[in-house]
XYZ file of C-alpha atoms in Angstrom:
360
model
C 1.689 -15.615 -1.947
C 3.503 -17.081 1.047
C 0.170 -18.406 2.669
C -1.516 -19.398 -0.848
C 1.758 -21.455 -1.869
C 1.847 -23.232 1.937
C -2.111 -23.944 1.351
C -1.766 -25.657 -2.325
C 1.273 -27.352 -0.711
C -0.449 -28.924 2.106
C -3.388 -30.226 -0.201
C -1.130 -31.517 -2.450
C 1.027 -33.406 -0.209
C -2.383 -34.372 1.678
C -3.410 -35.991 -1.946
C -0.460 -37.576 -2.833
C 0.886 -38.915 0.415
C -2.332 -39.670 2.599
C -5.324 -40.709 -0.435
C -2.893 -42.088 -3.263
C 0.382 -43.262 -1.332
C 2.186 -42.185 -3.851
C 5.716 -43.642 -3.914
C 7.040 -39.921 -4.837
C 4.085 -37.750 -2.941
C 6.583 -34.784 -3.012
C 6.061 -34.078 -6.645
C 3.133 -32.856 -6.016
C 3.433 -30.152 -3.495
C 6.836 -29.147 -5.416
C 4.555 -28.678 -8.566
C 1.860 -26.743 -6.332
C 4.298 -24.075 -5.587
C 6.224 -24.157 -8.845
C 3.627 -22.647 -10.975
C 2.549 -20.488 -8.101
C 2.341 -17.013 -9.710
C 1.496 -13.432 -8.666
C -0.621 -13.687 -11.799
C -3.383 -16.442 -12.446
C -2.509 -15.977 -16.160
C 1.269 -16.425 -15.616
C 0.495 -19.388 -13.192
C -1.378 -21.196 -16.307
C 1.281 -20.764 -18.730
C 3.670 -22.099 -15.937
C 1.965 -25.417 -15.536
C 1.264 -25.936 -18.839
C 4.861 -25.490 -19.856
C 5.726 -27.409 -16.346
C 3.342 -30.102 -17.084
C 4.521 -30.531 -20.679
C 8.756 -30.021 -19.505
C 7.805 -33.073 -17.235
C 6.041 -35.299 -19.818
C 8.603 -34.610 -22.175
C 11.232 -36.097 -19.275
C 9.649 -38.987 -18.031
C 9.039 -40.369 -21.839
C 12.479 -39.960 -22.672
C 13.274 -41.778 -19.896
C 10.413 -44.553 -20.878
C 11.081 -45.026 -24.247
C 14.882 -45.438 -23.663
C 14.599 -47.526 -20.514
C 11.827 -50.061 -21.486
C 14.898 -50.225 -24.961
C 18.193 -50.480 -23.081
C 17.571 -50.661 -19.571
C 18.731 -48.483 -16.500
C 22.258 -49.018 -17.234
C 24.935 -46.031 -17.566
C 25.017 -45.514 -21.097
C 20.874 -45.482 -20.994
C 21.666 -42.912 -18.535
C 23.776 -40.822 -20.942
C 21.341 -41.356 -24.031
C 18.631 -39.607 -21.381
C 20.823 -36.935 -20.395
C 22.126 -36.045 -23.403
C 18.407 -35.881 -25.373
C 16.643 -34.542 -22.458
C 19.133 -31.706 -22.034
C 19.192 -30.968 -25.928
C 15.195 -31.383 -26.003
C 15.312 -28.364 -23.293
C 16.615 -25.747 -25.037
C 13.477 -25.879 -26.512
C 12.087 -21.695 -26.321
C 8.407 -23.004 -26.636
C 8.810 -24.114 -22.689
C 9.735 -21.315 -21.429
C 12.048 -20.776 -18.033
C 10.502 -24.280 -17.878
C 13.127 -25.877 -20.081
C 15.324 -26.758 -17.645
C 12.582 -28.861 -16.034
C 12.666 -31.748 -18.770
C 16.206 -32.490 -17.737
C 15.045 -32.772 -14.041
C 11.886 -34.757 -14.773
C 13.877 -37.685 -17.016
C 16.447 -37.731 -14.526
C 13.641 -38.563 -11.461
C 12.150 -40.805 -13.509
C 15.370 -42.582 -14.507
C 15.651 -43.352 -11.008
C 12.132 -44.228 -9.854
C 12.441 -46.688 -12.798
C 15.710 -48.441 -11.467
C 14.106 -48.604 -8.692
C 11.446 -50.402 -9.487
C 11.427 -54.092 -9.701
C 8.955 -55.424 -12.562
C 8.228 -53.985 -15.589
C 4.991 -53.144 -14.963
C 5.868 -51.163 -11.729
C 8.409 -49.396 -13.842
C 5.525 -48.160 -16.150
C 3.207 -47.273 -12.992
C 6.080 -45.532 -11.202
C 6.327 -43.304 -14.480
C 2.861 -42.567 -14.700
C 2.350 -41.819 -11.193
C 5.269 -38.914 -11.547
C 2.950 -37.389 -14.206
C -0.216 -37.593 -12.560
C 1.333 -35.869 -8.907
C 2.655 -33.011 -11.678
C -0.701 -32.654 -12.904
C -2.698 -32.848 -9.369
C -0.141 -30.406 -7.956
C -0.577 -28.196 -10.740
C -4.231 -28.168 -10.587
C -4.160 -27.538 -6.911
C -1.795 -24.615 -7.383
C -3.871 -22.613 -10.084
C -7.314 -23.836 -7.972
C -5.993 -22.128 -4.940
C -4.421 -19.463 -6.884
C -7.830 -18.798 -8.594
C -9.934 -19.086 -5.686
C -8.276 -17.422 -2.954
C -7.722 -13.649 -3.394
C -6.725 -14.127 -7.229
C -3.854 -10.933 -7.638
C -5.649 -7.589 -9.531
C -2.055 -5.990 -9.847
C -3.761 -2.951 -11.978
C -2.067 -1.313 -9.277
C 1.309 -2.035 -10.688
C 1.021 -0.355 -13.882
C -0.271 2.988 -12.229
C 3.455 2.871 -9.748
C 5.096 2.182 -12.547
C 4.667 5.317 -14.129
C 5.051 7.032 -10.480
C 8.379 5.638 -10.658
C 9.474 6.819 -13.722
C 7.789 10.069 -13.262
C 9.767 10.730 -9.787
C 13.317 9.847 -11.532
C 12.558 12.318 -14.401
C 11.836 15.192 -11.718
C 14.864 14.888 -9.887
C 16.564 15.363 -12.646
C 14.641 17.926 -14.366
C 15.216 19.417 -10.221
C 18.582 19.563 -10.793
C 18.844 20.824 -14.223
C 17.061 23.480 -13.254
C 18.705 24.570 -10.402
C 22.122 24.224 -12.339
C 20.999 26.390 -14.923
C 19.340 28.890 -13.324
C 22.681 29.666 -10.831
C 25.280 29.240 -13.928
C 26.859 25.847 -11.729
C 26.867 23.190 -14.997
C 30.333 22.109 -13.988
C 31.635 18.588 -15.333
C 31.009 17.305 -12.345
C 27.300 18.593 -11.899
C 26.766 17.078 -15.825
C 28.052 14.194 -15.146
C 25.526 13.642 -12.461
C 22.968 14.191 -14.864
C 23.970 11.753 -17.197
C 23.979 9.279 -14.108
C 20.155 10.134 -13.231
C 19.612 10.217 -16.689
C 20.477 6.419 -16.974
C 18.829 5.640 -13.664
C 15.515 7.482 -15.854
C 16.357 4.774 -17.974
C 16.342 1.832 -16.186
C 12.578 3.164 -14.261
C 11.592 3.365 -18.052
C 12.370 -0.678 -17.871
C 10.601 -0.949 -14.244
C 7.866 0.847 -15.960
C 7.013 -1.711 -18.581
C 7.771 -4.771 -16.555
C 4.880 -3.437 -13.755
C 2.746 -2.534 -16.772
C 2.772 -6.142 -18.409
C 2.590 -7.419 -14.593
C -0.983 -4.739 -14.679
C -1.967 -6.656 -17.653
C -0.927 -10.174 -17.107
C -3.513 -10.217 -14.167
C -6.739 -9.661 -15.967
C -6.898 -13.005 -18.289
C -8.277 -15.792 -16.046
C -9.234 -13.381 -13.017
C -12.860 -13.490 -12.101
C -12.038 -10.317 -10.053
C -12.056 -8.217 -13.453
C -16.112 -8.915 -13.421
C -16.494 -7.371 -10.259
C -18.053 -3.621 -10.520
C -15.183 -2.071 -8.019
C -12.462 -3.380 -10.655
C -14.493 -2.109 -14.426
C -12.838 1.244 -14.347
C -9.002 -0.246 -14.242
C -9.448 -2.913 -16.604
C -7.691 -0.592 -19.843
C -4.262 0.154 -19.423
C -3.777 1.882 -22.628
C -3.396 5.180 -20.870
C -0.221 3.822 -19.008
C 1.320 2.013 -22.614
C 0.970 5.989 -24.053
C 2.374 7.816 -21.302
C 5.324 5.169 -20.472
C 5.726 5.761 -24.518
C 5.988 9.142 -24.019
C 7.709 9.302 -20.978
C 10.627 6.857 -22.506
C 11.186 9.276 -25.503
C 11.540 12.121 -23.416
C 14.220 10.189 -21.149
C 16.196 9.787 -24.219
C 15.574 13.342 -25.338
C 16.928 14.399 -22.091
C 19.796 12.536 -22.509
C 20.708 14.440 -25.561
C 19.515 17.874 -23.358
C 22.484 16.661 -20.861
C 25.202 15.505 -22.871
C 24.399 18.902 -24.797
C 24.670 21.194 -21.764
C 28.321 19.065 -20.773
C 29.503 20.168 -24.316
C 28.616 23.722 -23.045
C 30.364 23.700 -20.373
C 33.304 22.829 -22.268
C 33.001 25.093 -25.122
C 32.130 28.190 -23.505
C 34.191 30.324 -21.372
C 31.826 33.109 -20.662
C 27.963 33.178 -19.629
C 27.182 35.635 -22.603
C 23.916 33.542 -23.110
C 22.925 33.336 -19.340
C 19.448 35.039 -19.773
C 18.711 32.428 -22.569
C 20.207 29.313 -20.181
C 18.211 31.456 -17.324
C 14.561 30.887 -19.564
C 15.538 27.286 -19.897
C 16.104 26.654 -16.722
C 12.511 28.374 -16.247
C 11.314 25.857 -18.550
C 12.595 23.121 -16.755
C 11.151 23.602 -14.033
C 7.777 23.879 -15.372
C 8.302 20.333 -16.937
C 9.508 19.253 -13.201
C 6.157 20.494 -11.881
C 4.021 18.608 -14.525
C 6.588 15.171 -13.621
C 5.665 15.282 -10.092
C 2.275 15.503 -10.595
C 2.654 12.189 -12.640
C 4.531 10.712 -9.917
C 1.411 11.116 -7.456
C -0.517 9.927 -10.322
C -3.617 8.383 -8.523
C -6.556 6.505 -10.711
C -9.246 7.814 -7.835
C -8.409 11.471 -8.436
C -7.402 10.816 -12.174
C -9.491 13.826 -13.348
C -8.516 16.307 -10.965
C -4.781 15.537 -11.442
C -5.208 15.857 -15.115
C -7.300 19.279 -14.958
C -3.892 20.212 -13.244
C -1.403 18.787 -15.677
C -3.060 21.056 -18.299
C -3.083 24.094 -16.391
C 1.188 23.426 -15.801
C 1.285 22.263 -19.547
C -0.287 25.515 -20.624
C 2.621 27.610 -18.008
C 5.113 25.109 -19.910
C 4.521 26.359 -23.415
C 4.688 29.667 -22.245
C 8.309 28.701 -20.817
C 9.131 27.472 -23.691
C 8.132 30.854 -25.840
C 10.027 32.075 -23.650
C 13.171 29.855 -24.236
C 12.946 30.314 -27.959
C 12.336 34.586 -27.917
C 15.510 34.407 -25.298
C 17.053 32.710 -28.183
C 16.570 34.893 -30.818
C 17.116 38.073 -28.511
C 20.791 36.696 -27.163
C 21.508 35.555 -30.685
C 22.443 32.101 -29.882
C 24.769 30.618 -32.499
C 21.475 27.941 -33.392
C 23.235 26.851 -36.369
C 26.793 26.410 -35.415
C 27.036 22.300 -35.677
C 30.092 22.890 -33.069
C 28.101 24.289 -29.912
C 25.070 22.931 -28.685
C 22.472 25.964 -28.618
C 20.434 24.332 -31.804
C 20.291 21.184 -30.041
C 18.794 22.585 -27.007
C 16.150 24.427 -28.464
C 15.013 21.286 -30.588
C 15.124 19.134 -27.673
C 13.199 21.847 -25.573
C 9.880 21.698 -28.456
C 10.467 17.829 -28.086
C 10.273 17.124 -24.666
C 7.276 19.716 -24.747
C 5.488 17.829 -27.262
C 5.548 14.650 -25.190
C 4.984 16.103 -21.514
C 2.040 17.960 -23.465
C 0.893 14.203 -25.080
C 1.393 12.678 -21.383
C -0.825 15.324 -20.297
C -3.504 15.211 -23.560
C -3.607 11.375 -22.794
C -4.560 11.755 -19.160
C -7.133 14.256 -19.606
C -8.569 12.164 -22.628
C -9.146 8.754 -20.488
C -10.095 10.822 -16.949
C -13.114 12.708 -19.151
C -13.819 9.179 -20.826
């Protein structure tokens, strides 16, 4: 990006400053790199909300200097519409951009000396937007044009990795009796960090899907197999609701700890912590997830799914054998066993999904 922006720069000052002797030539190498994107379809939407934030600005500033002049209280008129006209959503991050343009162009126009060179100085500010634009998506387009498919697969790595630790820890706690309020607390920390990869997650997915529109790249026969991401939507989905639902799992086992003053249900805490470990196996497979070796990785993520439901049979006989109080609305046994069949049903999904698009 570094290298492409100092390219589209170059031409643009090249164009402006050496063929047109443009009074402003920098415009156009500023606009080169401004709608320089990682994605070619970003990088469209960013001139053409660029292109029309600077339009906007320099006729405000036309249609109030050719009225009143470029005296102070023109000036204020420009500010004060320019800066209301760019709160405008439609442009974008580009809003602010109108403000900048009309004030430029307020004074390239004081600056000039007849009318007419007022009007040509105006003009030439839009056409060095528009040549540095064009330069910026041509070299953009044309030089190794971003395939970030990549991003939506590490992503869900990501996401994947936080959820292990955790379900690491949880199992480790449970299994040894050591859910202390200290040792919950830390889960509900790396259960908010879960959260935010969740966020991560989506943001590399749209950045995955953002780079196909546009990208000639997409046609090429090495690129076919990567050009769906609806695997990724349906396991970030499912990943996301079983963040949340071990959220729940962790505020439920801190209640535990402070309701209970004996480990009369340790076998039954001993099978979850068997089941959570299980899920921890099928999370880290996830967070090697790897689109080359797709359908080996999901051949295994069934086989760990299958030892997970047996975990979890486990976790619900251990339930009924130890009598857990399931019912009491005051202690958190019910809670647990819901949120156990839960976060089964979407590691099992995550797994159905994978297995689904690797055979496709």
């Amino acid at each position: 990006m570094v290298g492409k922006s100092a390219l589209a720069a170059t031409l643009a000052w090249w164009i402006s400053h050496d063929l047109l002797k443009a009074a402003s030539p920098a415009f156009a190498p500023f606009s080169a790199v401004l709608i320089m994107n990682v994605t070619i379809y970003k990088s469209v939407w960013q001139a053409l909300r660029y292109a029309a934030a600077v339009t906007v600005g320099v006729a405000i500033q036309a249609a109030i200097g050719f009225m009143a002049g470029p005296d102070l209280v023109a000036f204020v008129l420009v500010a004060v519409i320019a800066l209301w006209i760019g709160q405008w959503p439609a442009l974008g991050e580009q809003r602010s951009q109108v403000a900048t343009a009309a004030f430029f162009a307020f004074s390239t126009y004081a600056a000039a000396a007849t009318t007419s060179d007022k009007a040509a100085q105006l003009g030439q500010i839009i056409l060095l937007v528009l040549i540095g634009c064009a330069i910026g998506l041509s070299v953009n387009l044309c030089i190794a044009p971003p395939l970030r498919y990549r991003s939506a697969e590490q992503g869900l790595r990501a996401l994947a990795g936080e959820i292990e630790s955790l379900l690491d820890d949880m199992a480790d706690g449970l299994a040894t009796g050591d859910v202390d309020a200290d040792r919950a607390a830390q889960w509900r920390v790396a259960g908010e960090s879960a959260q935010r990869a969740v966020a991560q997650a989506r943001a590399g997915l749209n950045t995955a899907e953002n780079s196909l529109p546009f990208n000639p790249r997409r046609l090429l026969p090495s690129h076919r197999s990567y050009l769906t991401f609806s695997r990724y939507r349906q396991n970030v989905n499912a990943l996301e609701r079983a963040v949340y639902q071990l959220g729940s799992l962790t505020r439920s086992l801190g209640l535990w700890r402070e309701t209970e003053n004996t480990y009369t249900y340790a076998p039954a805490l001993k099978a979850y912590a068997d089941f959570a470990a299980s899920l921890r196996d099928i999370a880290h497979v996830i967070a090697e997830l790897d689109s080359d070796t797709l359908s080996e990785q999901a051949d295994h993520m069934c086989q760990l799914a299958t030892t997970s439901q047996e975990a979890l049979q486990k976790v619900l006989s251990a339930a009924q054998e130890n009598e857990l109080p399931l019912s009491d609305a005051s202690r958190p046994y019910g809670v647990l066993v819901v949120e156990a069949t839960r976060l089964m049903e979407e590691f099992q999904n995550t797994c159905d999904v994978l297995k689904d698009t690797a055979d496709a």
